[in-house]
mmCIF file with all atom_site columns, C-alpha atoms in Angstrom:
data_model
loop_
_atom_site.group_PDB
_atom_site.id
_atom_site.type_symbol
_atom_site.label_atom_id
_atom_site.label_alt_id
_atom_site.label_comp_id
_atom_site.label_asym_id
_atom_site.label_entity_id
_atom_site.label_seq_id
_atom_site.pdbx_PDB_ins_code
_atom_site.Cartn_x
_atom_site.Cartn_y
_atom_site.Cartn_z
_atom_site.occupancy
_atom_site.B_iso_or_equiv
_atom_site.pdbx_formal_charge
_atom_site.auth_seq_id
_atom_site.auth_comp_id
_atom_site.auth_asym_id
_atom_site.auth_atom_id
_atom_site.pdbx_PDB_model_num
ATOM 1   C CA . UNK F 1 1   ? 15.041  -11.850 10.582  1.00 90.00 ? 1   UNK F CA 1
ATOM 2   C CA . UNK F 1 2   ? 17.563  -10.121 12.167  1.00 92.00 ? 2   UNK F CA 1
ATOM 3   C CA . UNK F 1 3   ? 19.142  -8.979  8.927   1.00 92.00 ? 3   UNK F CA 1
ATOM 4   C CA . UNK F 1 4   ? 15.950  -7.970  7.429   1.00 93.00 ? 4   UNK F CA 1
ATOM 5   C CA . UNK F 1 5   ? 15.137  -5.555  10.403  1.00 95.00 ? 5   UNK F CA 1
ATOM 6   C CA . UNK F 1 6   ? 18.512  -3.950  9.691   1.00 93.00 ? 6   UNK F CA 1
ATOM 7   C CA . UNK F 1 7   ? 17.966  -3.327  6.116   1.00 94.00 ? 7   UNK F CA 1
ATOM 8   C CA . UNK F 1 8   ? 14.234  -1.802  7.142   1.00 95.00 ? 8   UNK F CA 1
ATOM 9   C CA . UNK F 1 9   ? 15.901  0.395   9.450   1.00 95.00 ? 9   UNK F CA 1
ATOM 10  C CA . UNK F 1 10  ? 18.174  1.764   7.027   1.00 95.00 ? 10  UNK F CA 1
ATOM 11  C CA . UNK F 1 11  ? 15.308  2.155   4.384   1.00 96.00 ? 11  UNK F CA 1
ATOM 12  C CA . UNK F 1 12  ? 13.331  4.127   7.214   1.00 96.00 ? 12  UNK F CA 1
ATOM 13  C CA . UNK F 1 13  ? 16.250  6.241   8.133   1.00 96.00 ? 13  UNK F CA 1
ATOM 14  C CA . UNK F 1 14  ? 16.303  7.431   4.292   1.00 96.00 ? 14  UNK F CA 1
ATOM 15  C CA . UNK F 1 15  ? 12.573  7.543   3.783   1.00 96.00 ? 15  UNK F CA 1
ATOM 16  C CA . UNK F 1 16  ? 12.412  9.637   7.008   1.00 96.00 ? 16  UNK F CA 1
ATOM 17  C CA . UNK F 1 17  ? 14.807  12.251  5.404   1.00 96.00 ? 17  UNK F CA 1
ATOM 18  C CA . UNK F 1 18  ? 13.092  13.324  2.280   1.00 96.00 ? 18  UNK F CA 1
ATOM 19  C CA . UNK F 1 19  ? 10.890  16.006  2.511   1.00 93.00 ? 19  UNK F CA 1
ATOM 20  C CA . UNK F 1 20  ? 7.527   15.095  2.859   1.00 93.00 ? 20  UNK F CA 1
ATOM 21  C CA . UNK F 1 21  ? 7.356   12.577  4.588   1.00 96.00 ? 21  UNK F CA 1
ATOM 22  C CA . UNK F 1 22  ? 4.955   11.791  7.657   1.00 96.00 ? 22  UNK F CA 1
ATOM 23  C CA . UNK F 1 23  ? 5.941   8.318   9.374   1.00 95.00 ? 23  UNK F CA 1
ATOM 24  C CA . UNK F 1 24  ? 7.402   5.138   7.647   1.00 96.00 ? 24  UNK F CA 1
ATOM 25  C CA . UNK F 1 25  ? 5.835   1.995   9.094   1.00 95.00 ? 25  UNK F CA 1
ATOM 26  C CA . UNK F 1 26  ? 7.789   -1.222  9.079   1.00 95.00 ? 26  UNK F CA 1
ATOM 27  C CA . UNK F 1 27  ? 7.137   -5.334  8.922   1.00 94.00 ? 27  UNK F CA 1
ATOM 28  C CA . UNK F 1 28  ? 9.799   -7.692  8.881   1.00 95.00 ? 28  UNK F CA 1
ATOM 29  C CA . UNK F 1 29  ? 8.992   -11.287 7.961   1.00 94.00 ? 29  UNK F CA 1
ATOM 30  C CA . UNK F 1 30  ? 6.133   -10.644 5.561   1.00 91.00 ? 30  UNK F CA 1
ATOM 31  C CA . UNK F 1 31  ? 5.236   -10.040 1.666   1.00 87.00 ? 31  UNK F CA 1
ATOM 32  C CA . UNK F 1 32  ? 2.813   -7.594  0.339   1.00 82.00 ? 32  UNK F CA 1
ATOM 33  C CA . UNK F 1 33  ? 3.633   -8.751  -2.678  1.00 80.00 ? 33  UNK F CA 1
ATOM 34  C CA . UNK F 1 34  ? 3.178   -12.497 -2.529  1.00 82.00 ? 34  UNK F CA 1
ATOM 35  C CA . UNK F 1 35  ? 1.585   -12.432 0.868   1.00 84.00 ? 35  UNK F CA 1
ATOM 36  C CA . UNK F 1 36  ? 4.183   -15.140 2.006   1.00 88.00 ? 36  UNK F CA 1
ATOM 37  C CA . UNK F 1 37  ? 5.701   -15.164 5.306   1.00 92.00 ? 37  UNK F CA 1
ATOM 38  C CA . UNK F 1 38  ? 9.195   -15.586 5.662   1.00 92.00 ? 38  UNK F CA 1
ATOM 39  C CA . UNK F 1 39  ? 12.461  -14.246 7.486   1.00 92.00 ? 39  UNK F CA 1
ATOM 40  C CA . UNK F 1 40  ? 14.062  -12.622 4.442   1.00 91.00 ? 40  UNK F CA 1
ATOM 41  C CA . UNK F 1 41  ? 10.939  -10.688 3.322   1.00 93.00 ? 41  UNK F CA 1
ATOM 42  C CA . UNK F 1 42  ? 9.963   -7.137  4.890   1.00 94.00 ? 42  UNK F CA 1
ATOM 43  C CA . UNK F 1 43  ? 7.992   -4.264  4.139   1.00 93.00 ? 43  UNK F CA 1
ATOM 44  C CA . UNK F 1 44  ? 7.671   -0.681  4.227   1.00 93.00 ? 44  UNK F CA 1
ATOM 45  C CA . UNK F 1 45  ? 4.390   1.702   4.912   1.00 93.00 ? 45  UNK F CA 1
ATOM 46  C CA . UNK F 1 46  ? 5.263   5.407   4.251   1.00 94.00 ? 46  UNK F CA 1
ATOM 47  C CA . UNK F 1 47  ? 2.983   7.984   4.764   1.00 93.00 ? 47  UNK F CA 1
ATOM 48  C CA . UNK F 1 48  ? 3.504   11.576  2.962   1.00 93.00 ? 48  UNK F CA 1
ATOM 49  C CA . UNK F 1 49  ? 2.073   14.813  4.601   1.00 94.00 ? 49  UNK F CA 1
ATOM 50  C CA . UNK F 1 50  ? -0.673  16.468  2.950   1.00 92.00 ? 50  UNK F CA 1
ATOM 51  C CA . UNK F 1 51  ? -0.367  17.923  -0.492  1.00 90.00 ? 51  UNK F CA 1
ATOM 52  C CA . UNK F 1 52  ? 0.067   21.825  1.320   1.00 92.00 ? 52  UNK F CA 1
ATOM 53  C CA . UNK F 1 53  ? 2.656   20.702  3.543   1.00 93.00 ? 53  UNK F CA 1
ATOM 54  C CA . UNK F 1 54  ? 4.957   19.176  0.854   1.00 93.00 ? 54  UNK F CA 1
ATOM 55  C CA . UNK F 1 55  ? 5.922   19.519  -2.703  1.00 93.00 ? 55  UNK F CA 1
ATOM 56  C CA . UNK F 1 56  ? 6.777   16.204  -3.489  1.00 91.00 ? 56  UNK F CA 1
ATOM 57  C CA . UNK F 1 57  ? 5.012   13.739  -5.852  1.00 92.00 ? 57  UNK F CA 1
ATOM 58  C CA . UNK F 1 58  ? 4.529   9.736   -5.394  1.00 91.00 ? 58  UNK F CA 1
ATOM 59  C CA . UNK F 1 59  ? 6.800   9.457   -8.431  1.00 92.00 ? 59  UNK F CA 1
ATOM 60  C CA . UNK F 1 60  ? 9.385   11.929  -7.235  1.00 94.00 ? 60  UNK F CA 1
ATOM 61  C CA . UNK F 1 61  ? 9.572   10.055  -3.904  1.00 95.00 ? 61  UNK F CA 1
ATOM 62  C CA . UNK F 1 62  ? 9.974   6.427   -5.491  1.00 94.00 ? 62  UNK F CA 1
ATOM 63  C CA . UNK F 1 63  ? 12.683  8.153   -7.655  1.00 96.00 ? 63  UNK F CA 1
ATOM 64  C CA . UNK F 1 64  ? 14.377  9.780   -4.459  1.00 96.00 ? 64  UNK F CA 1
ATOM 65  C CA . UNK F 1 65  ? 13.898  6.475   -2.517  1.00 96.00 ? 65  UNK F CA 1
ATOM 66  C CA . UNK F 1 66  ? 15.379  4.094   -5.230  1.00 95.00 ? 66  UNK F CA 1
ATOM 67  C CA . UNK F 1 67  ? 18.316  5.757   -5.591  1.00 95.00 ? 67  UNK F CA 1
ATOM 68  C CA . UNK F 1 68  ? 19.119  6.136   -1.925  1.00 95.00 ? 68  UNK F CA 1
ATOM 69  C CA . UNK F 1 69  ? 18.493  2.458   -1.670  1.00 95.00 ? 69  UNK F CA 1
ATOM 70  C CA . UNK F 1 70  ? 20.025  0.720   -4.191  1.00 93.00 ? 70  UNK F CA 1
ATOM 71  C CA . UNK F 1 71  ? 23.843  0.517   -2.226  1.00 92.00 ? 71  UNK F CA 1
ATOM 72  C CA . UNK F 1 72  ? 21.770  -1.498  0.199   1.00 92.00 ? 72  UNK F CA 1
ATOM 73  C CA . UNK F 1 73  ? 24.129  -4.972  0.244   1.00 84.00 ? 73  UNK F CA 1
ATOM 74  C CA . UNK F 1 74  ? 22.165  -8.200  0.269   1.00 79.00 ? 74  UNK F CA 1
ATOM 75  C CA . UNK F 1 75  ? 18.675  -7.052  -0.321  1.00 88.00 ? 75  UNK F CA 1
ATOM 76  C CA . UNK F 1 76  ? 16.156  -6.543  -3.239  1.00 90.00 ? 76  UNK F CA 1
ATOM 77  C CA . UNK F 1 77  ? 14.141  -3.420  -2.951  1.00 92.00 ? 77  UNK F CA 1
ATOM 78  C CA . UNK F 1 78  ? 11.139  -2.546  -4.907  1.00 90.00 ? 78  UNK F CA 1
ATOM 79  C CA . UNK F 1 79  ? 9.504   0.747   -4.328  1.00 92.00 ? 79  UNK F CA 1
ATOM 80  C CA . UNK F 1 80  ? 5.849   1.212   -5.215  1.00 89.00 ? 80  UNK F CA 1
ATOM 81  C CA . UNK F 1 81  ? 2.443   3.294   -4.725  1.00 87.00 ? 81  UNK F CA 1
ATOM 82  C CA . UNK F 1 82  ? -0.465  2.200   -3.410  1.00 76.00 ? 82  UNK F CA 1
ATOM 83  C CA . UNK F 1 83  ? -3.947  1.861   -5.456  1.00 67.00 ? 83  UNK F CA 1
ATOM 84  C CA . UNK F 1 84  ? -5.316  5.239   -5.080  1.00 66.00 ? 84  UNK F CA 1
ATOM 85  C CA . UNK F 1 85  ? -8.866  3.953   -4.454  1.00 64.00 ? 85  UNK F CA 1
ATOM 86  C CA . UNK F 1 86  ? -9.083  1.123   -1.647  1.00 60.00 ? 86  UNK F CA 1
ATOM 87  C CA . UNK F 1 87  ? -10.648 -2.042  -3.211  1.00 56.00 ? 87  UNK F CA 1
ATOM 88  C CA . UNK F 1 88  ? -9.047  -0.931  -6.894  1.00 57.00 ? 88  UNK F CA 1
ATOM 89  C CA . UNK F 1 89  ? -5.915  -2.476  -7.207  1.00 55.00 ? 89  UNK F CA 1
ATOM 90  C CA . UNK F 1 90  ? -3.302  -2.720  -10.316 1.00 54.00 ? 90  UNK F CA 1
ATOM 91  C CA . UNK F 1 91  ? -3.923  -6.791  -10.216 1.00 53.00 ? 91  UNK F CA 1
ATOM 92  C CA . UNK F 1 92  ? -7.011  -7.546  -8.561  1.00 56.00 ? 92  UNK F CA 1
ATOM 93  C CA . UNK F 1 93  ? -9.739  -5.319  -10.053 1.00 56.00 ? 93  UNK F CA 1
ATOM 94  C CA . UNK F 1 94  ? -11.972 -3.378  -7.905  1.00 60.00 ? 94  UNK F CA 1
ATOM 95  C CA . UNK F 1 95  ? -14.510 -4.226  -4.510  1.00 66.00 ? 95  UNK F CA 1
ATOM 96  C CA . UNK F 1 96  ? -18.089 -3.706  -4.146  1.00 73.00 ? 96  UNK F CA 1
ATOM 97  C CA . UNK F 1 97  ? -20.290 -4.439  -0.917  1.00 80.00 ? 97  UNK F CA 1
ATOM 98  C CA . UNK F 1 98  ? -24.316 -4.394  -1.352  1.00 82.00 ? 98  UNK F CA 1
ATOM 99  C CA . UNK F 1 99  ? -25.815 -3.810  1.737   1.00 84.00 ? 99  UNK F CA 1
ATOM 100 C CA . UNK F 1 100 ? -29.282 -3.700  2.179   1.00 83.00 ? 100 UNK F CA 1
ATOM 101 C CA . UNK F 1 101 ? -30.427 -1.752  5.376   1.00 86.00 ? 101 UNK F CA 1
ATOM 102 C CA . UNK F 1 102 ? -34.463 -2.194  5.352   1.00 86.00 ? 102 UNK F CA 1
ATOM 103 C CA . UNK F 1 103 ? -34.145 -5.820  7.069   1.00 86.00 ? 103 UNK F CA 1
ATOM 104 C CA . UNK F 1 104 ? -35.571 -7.195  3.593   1.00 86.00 ? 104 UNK F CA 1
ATOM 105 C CA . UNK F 1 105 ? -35.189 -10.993 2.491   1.00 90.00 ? 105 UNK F CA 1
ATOM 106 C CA . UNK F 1 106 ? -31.951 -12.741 1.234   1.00 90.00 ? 106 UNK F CA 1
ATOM 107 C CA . UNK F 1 107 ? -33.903 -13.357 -2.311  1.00 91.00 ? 107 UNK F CA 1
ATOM 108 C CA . UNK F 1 108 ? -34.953 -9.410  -2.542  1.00 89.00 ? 108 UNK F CA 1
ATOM 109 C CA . UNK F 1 109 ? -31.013 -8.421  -1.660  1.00 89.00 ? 109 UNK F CA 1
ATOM 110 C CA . UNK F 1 110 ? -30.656 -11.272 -4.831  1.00 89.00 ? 110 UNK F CA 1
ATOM 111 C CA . UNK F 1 111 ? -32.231 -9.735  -7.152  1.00 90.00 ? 111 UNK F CA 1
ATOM 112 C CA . UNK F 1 112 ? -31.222 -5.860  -5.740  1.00 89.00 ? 112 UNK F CA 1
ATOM 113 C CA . UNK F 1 113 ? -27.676 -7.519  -6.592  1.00 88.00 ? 113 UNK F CA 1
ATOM 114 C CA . UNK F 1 114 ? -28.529 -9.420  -9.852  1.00 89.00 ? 114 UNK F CA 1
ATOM 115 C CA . UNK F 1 115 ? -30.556 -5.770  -11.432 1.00 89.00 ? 115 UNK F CA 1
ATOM 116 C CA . UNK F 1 116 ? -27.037 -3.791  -10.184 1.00 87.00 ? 116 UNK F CA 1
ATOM 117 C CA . UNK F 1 117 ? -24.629 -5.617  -11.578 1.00 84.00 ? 117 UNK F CA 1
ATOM 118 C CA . UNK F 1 118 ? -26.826 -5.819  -14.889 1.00 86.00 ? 118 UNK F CA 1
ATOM 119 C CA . UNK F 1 119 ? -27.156 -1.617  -15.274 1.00 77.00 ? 119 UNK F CA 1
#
């Protein structure tokens, strides 16, 4: 674990010096990816400044990013954006919660549901 803290400190110490960029958020001992636990695994949350307070791209970044951290010894690094729509991923399709707010029966929210999905 130790290690893995180490390397995310180094990867926030880079992050935190390309323009446009807001806060990097760390996790060491977890997966985003294969949502495993585990000692060598670690992530990375960075957050970019609004659009008229930098003039850096998602891509650009990644680029910028994977370059500065590829001499990192002993670790794999993969750099990659976010869905841009929460619930609407690149794997997992897309979320949709039905709510029904008039205090109705579980059949009528049924077939509310059932006529959606239909249309």
């Amino acid at each position: 674990m130790e290690r893995t803290e180490k390397v995310l400190d180094e990867v926030t110490v880079m992050a935190k010096k390309i323009e446009g960029v807001e806060n990097v958020t760390t996790l060491a001992g977890y997966s985003i990816v294969t949502e495993i636990a585990g000692s060598s695994y670690g992530m990375a949350m960075i957050n970019l400044k609004d659009w008229k307070e930098r003039n850096i791209s998602v891509n650009d970044l990644i680029a910028e990013l994977s370059e500065k951290t590829k001499g990192i010894a002993d670790a794999q690094i993969e750099i990659f954006a976010p869905p841009t729509v929460p619930g609407f991923g690149n794997t997992s399709g897309f979320e949709l919660r039905l709510l029904d707010r008039t205090g109705g029966t579980i059949e009528n929210t049924d077939k509310i549901t059932k006529d959606f999905v239909k249309n």
